[in-house]
PDB file of C-alpha atoms in Angstrom:
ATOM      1  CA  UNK A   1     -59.265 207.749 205.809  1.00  0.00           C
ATOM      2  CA  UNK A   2     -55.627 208.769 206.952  1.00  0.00           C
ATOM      3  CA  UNK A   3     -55.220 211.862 209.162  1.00  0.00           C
ATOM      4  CA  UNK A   4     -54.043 215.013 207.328  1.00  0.00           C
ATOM      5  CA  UNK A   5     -51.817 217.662 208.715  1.00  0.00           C
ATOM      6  CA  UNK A   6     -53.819 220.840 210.421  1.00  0.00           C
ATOM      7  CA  UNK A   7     -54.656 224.022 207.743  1.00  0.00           C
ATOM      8  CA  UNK A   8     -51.744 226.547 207.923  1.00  0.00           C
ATOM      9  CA  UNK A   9     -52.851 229.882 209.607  1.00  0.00           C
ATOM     10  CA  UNK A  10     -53.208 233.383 207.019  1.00  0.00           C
ATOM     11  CA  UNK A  11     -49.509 233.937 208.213  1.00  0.00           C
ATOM     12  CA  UNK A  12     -47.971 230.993 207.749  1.00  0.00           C
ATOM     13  CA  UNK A  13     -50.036 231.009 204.275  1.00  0.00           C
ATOM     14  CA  UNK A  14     -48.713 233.997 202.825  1.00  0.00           C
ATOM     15  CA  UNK A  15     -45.265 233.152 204.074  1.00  0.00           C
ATOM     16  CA  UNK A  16     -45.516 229.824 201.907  1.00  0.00           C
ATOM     17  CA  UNK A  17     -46.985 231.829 198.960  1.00  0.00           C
ATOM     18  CA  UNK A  18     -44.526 234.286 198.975  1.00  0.00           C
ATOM     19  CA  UNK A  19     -41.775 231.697 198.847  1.00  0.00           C
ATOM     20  CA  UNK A  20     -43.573 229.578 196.438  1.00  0.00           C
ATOM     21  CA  UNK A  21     -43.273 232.780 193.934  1.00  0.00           C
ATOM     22  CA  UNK A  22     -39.867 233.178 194.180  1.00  0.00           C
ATOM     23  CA  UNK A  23     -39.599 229.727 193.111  1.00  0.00           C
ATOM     24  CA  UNK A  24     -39.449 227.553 195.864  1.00  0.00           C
ATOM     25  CA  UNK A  25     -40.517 224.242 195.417  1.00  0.00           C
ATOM     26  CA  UNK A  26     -40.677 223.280 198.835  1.00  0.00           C
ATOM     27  CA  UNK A  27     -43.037 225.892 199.733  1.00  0.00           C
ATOM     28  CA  UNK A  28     -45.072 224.397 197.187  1.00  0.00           C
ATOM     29  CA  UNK A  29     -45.246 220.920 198.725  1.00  0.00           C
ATOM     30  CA  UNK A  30     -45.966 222.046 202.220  1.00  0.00           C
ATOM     31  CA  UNK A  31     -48.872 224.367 200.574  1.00  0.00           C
ATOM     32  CA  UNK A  32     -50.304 221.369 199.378  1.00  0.00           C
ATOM     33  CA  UNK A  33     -50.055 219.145 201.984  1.00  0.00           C
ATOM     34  CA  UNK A  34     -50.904 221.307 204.195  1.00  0.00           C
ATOM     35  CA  UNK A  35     -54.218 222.067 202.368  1.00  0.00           C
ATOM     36  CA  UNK A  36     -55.344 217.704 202.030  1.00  0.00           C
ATOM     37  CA  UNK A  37     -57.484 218.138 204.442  1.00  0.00           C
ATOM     38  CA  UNK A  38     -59.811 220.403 202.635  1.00  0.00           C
ATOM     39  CA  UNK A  39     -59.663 217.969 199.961  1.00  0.00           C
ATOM     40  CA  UNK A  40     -60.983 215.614 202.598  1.00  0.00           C
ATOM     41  CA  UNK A  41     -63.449 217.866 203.465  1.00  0.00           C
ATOM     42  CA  UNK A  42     -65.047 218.365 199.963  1.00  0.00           C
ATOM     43  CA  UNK A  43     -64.570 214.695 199.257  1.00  0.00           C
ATOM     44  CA  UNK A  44     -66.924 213.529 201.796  1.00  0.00           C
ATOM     45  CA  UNK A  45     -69.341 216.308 201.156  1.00  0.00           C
ATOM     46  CA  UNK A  46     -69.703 214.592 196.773  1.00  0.00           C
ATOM     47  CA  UNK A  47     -68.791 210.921 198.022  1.00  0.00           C
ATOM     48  CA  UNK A  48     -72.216 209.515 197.967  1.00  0.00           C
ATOM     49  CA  UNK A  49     -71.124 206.159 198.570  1.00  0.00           C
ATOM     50  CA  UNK A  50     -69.954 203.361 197.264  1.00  0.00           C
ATOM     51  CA  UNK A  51     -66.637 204.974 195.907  1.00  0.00           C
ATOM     52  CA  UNK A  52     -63.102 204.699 196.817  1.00  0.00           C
ATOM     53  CA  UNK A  53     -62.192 207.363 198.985  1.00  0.00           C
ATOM     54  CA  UNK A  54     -58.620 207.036 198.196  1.00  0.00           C
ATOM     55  CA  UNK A  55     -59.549 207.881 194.012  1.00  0.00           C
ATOM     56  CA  UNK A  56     -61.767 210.580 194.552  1.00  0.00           C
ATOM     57  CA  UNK A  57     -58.602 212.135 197.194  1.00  0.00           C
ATOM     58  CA  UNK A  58     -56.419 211.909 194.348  1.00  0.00           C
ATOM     59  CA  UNK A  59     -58.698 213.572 191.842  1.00  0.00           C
ATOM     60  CA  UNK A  60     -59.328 215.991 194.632  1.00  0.00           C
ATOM     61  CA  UNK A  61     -55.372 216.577 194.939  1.00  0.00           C
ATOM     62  CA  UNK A  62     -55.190 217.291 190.983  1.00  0.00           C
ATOM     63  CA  UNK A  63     -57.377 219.995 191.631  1.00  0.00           C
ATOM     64  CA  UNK A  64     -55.693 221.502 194.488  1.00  0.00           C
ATOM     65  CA  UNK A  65     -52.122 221.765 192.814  1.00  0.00           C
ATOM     66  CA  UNK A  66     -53.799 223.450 189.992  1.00  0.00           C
ATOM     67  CA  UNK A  67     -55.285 225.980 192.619  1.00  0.00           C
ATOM     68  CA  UNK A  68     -51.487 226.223 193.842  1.00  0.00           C
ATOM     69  CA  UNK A  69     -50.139 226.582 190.945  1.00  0.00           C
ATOM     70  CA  UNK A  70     -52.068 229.451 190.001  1.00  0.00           C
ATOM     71  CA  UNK A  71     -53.235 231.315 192.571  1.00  0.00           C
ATOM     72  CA  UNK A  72     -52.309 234.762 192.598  1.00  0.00           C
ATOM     73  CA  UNK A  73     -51.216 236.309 195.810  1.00  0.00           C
ATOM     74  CA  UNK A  74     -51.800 239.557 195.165  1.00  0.00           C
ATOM     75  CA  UNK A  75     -55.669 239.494 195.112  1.00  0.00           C
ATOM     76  CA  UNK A  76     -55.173 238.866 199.153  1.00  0.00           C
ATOM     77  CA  UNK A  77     -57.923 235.992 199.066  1.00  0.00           C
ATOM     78  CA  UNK A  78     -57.049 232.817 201.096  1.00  0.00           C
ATOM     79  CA  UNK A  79     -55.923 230.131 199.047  1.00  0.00           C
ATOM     80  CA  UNK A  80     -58.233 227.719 200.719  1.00  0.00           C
ATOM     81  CA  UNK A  81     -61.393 229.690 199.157  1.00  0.00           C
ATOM     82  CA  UNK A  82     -59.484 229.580 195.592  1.00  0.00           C
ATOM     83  CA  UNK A  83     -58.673 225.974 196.195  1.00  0.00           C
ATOM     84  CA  UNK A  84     -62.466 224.784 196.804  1.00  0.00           C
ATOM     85  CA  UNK A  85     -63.203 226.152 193.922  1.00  0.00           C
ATOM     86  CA  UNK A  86     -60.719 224.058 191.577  1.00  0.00           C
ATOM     87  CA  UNK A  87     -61.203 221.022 193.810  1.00  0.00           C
ATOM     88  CA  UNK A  88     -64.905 220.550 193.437  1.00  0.00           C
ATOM     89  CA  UNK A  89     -64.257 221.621 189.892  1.00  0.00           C
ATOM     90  CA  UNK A  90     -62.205 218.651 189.403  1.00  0.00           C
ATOM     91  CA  UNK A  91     -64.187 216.425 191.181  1.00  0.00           C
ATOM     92  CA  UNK A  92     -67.758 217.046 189.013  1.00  0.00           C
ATOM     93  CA  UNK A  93     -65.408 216.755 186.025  1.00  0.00           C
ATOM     94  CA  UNK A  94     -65.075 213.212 187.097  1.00  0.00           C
ATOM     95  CA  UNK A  95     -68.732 213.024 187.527  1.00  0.00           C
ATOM     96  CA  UNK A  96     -69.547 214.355 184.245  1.00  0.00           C
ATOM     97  CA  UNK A  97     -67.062 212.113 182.202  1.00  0.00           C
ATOM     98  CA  UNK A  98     -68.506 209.226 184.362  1.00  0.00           C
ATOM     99  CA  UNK A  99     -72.341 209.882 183.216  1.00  0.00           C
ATOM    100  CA  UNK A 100     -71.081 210.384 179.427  1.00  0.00           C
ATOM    101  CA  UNK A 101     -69.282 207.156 179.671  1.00  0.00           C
ATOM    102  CA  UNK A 102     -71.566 205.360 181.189  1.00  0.00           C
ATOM    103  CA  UNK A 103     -74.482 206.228 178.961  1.00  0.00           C
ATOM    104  CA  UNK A 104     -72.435 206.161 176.120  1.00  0.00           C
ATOM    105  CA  UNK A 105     -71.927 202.432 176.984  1.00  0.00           C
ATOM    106  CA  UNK A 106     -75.824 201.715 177.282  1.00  0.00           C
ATOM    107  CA  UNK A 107     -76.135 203.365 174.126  1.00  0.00           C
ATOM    108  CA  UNK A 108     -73.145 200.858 172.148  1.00  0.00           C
ATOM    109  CA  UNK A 109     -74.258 198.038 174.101  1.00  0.00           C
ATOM    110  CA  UNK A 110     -75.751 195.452 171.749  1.00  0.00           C
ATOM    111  CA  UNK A 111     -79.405 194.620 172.602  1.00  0.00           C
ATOM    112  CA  UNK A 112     -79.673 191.480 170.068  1.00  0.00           C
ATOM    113  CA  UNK A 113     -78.849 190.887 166.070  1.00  0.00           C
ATOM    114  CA  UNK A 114     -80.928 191.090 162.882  1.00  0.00           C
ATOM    115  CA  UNK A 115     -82.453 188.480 160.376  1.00  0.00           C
ATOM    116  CA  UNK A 116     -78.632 188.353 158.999  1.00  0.00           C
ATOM    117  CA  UNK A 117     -77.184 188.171 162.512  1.00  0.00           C
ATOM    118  CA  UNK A 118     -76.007 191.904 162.189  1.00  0.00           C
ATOM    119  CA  UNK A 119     -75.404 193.713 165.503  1.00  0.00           C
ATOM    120  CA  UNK A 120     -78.162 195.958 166.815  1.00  0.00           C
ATOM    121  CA  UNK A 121     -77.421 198.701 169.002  1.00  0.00           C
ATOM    122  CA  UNK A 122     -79.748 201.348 170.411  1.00  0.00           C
ATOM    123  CA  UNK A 123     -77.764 204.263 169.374  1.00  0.00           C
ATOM    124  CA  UNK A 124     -78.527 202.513 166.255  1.00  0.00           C
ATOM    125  CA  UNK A 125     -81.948 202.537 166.051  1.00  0.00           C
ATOM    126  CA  UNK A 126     -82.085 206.002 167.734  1.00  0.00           C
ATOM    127  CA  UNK A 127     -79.916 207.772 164.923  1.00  0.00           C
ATOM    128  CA  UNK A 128     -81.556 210.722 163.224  1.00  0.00           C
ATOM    129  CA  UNK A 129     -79.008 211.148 160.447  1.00  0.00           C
ATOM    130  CA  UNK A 130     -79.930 211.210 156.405  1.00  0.00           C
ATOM    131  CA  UNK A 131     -79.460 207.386 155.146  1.00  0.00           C
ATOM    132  CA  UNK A 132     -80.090 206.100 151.448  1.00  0.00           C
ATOM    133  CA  UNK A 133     -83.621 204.069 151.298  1.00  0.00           C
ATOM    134  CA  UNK A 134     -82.672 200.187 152.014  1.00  0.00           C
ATOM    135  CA  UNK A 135     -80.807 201.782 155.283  1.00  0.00           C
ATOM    136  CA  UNK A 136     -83.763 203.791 156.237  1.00  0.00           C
ATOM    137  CA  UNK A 137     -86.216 201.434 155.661  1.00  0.00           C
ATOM    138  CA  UNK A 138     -84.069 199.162 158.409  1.00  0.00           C
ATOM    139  CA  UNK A 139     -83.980 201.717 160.416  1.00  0.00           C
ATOM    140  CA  UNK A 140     -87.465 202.243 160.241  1.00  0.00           C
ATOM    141  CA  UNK A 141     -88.020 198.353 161.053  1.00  0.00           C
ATOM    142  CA  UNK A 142     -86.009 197.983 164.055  1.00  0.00           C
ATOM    143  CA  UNK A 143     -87.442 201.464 165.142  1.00  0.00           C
ATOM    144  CA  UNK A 144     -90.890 200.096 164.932  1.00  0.00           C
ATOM    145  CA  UNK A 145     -89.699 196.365 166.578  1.00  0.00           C
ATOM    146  CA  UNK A 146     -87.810 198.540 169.182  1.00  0.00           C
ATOM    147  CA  UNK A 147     -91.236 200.292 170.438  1.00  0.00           C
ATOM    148  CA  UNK A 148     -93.266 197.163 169.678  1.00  0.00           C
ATOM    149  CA  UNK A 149     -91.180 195.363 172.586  1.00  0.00           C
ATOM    150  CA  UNK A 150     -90.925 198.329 174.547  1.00  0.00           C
ATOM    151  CA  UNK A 151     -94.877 198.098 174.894  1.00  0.00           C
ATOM    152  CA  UNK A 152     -94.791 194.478 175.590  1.00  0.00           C
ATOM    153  CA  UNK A 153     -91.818 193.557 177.114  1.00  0.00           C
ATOM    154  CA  UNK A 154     -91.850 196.619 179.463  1.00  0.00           C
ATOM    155  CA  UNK A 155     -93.515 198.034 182.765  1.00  0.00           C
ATOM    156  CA  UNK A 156     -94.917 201.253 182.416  1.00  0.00           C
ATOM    157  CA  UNK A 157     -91.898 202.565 184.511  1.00  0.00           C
ATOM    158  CA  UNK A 158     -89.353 201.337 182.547  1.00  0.00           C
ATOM    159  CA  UNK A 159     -90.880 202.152 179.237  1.00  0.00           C
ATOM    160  CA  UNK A 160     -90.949 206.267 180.960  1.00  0.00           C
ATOM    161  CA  UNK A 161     -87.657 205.734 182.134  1.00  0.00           C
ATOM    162  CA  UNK A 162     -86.281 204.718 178.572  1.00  0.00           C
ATOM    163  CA  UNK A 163     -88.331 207.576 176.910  1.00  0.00           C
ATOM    164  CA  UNK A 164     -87.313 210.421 178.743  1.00  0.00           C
ATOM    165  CA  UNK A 165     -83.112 209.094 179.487  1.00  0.00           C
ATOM    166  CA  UNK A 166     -82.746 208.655 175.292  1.00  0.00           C
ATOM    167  CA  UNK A 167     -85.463 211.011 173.931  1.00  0.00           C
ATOM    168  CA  UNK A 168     -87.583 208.507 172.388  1.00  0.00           C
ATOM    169  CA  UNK A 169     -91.091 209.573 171.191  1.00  0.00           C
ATOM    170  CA  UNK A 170     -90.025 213.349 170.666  1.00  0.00           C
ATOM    171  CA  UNK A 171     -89.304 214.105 174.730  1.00  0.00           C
ATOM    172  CA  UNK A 172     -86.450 215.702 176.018  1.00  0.00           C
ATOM    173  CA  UNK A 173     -83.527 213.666 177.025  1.00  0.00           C
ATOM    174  CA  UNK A 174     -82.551 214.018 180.716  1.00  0.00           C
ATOM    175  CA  UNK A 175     -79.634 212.528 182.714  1.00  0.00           C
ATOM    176  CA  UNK A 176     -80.827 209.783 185.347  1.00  0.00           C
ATOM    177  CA  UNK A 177     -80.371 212.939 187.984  1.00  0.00           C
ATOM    178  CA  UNK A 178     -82.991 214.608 186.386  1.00  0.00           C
ATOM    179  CA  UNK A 179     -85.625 211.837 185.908  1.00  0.00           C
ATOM    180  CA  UNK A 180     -84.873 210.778 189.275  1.00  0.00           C
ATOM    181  CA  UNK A 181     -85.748 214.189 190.524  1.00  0.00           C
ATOM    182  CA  UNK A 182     -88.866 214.672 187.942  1.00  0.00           C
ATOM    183  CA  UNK A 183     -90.578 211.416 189.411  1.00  0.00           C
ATOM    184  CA  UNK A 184     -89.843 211.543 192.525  1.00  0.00           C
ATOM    185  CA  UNK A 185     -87.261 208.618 193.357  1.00  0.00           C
ATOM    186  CA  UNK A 186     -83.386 208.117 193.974  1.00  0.00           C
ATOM    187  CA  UNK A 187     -81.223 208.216 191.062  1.00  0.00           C
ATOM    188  CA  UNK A 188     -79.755 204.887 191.682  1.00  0.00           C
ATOM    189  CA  UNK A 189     -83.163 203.654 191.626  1.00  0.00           C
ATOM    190  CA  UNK A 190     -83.282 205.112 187.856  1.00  0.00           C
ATOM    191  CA  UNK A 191     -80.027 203.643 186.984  1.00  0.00           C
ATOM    192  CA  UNK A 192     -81.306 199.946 188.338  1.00  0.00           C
ATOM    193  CA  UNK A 193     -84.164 200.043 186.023  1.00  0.00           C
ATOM    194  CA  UNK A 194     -82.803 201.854 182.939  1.00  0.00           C
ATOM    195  CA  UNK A 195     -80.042 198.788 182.856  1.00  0.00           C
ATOM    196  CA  UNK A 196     -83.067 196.330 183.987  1.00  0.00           C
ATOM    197  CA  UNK A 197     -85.246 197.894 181.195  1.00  0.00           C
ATOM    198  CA  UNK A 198     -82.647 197.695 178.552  1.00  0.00           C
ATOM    199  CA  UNK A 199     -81.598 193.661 179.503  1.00  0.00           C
ATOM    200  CA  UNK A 200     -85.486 192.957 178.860  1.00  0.00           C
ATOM    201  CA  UNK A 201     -84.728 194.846 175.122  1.00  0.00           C
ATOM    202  CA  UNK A 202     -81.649 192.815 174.802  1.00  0.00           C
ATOM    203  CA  UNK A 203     -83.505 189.606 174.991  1.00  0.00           C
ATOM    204  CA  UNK A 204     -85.948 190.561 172.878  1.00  0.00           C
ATOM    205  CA  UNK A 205     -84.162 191.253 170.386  1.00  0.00           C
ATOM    206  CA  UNK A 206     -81.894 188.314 170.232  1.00  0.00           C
TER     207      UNK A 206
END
């Protein structure tokens, strides 16, 4: 990681600040570089590896130019407490988007076709929403073929892991954090068998 410039001192701060409201752009730029390596800082504290460093600097940076941008000098905080705040703010945003993505992905991800070679997804089978009766009694069949395969095809683990990351069988859905947490192992650990778990679906239902 490259070295960043040292942290201005509370004088040199408010002299910045000061000239940053009157408009000075500048003052802006030197508050902000001046201030990368607390983004450093907070970056190594979420990076919990396997990431790019550089990407989760610059998502880092976003959040420290919106600190700059709208930190108001008058309250006589430092800007480096404000700026944590919107920095690790942006940087669980990323998280967040991440785990709706990539569950949104398991959830689209075809795990086979039907009788009439018909795409079946799991968000499919997991709807909940009012359907006319041919629909619903499909959705009732691959419902039924889903947990039929789920007994037979799957450990134990991986048919807890599937019931408690989608909700199946009535229990609350939890992010892979949570289950990770609830049975005691690492949440990459949960993510290796949720994708393992739902390859064994996909080839049981092709």
């Amino acid at each position: 990681m490259k070295t960043f410039p040292n942290p201005l001192t509370p004088e040199e701060e408010r002299y910045y600040l000061e000239r940053l409201r009157s408009g000075d752009q500048e003052a802006k730029q030197i508050l902000i570089e001046r201030n990368m390596r607390l983004v450093a800082h907070l970056v190594k504290k979420y990076n919990s590896g396997g990431r790019d460093m550089e990407d989760l600097i610059s998502i880092g940076t976003i959040g420290l130019i919106k600190a700059v941008n709208t930190f108001n000098i008058d309250k006589n905080n430092r800007l480096s407490c404000y700026a944590s705040a919107c920095i690790e703010n942006e940087i669980r945003m990323l998280f967040r988007s991440e785990k709706k993505l990539g569950k949104e992905c398991s959830l689209y991800e075809p795990l086979g076709t039907d009788a009439e070679g018909n795409s079946i997804r799991l968000v499919d089978i997991l709807e909940a929403e009012e359907k006319d009766i041919p629909e619903r009694l499909d959705l009732e069949a691959d419902t039924q073929k889903l947990y039929y395969h789920m007994k037979h095809k799957l450990s134990r683990r991986e048919q807890e892991i599937l019931i408690l990351r989608y909700g199946l069988l009535g229990s609350h859905e939890y992010t892979q954090r949570e289950i990770a947490r609830k049975l005691g192992i690492s949440r990459s650990y949960v993510s290796r068998i949720e994708k393992k778990a739902l390859e064994k679906l996909r080839c049981a239902f092709s």
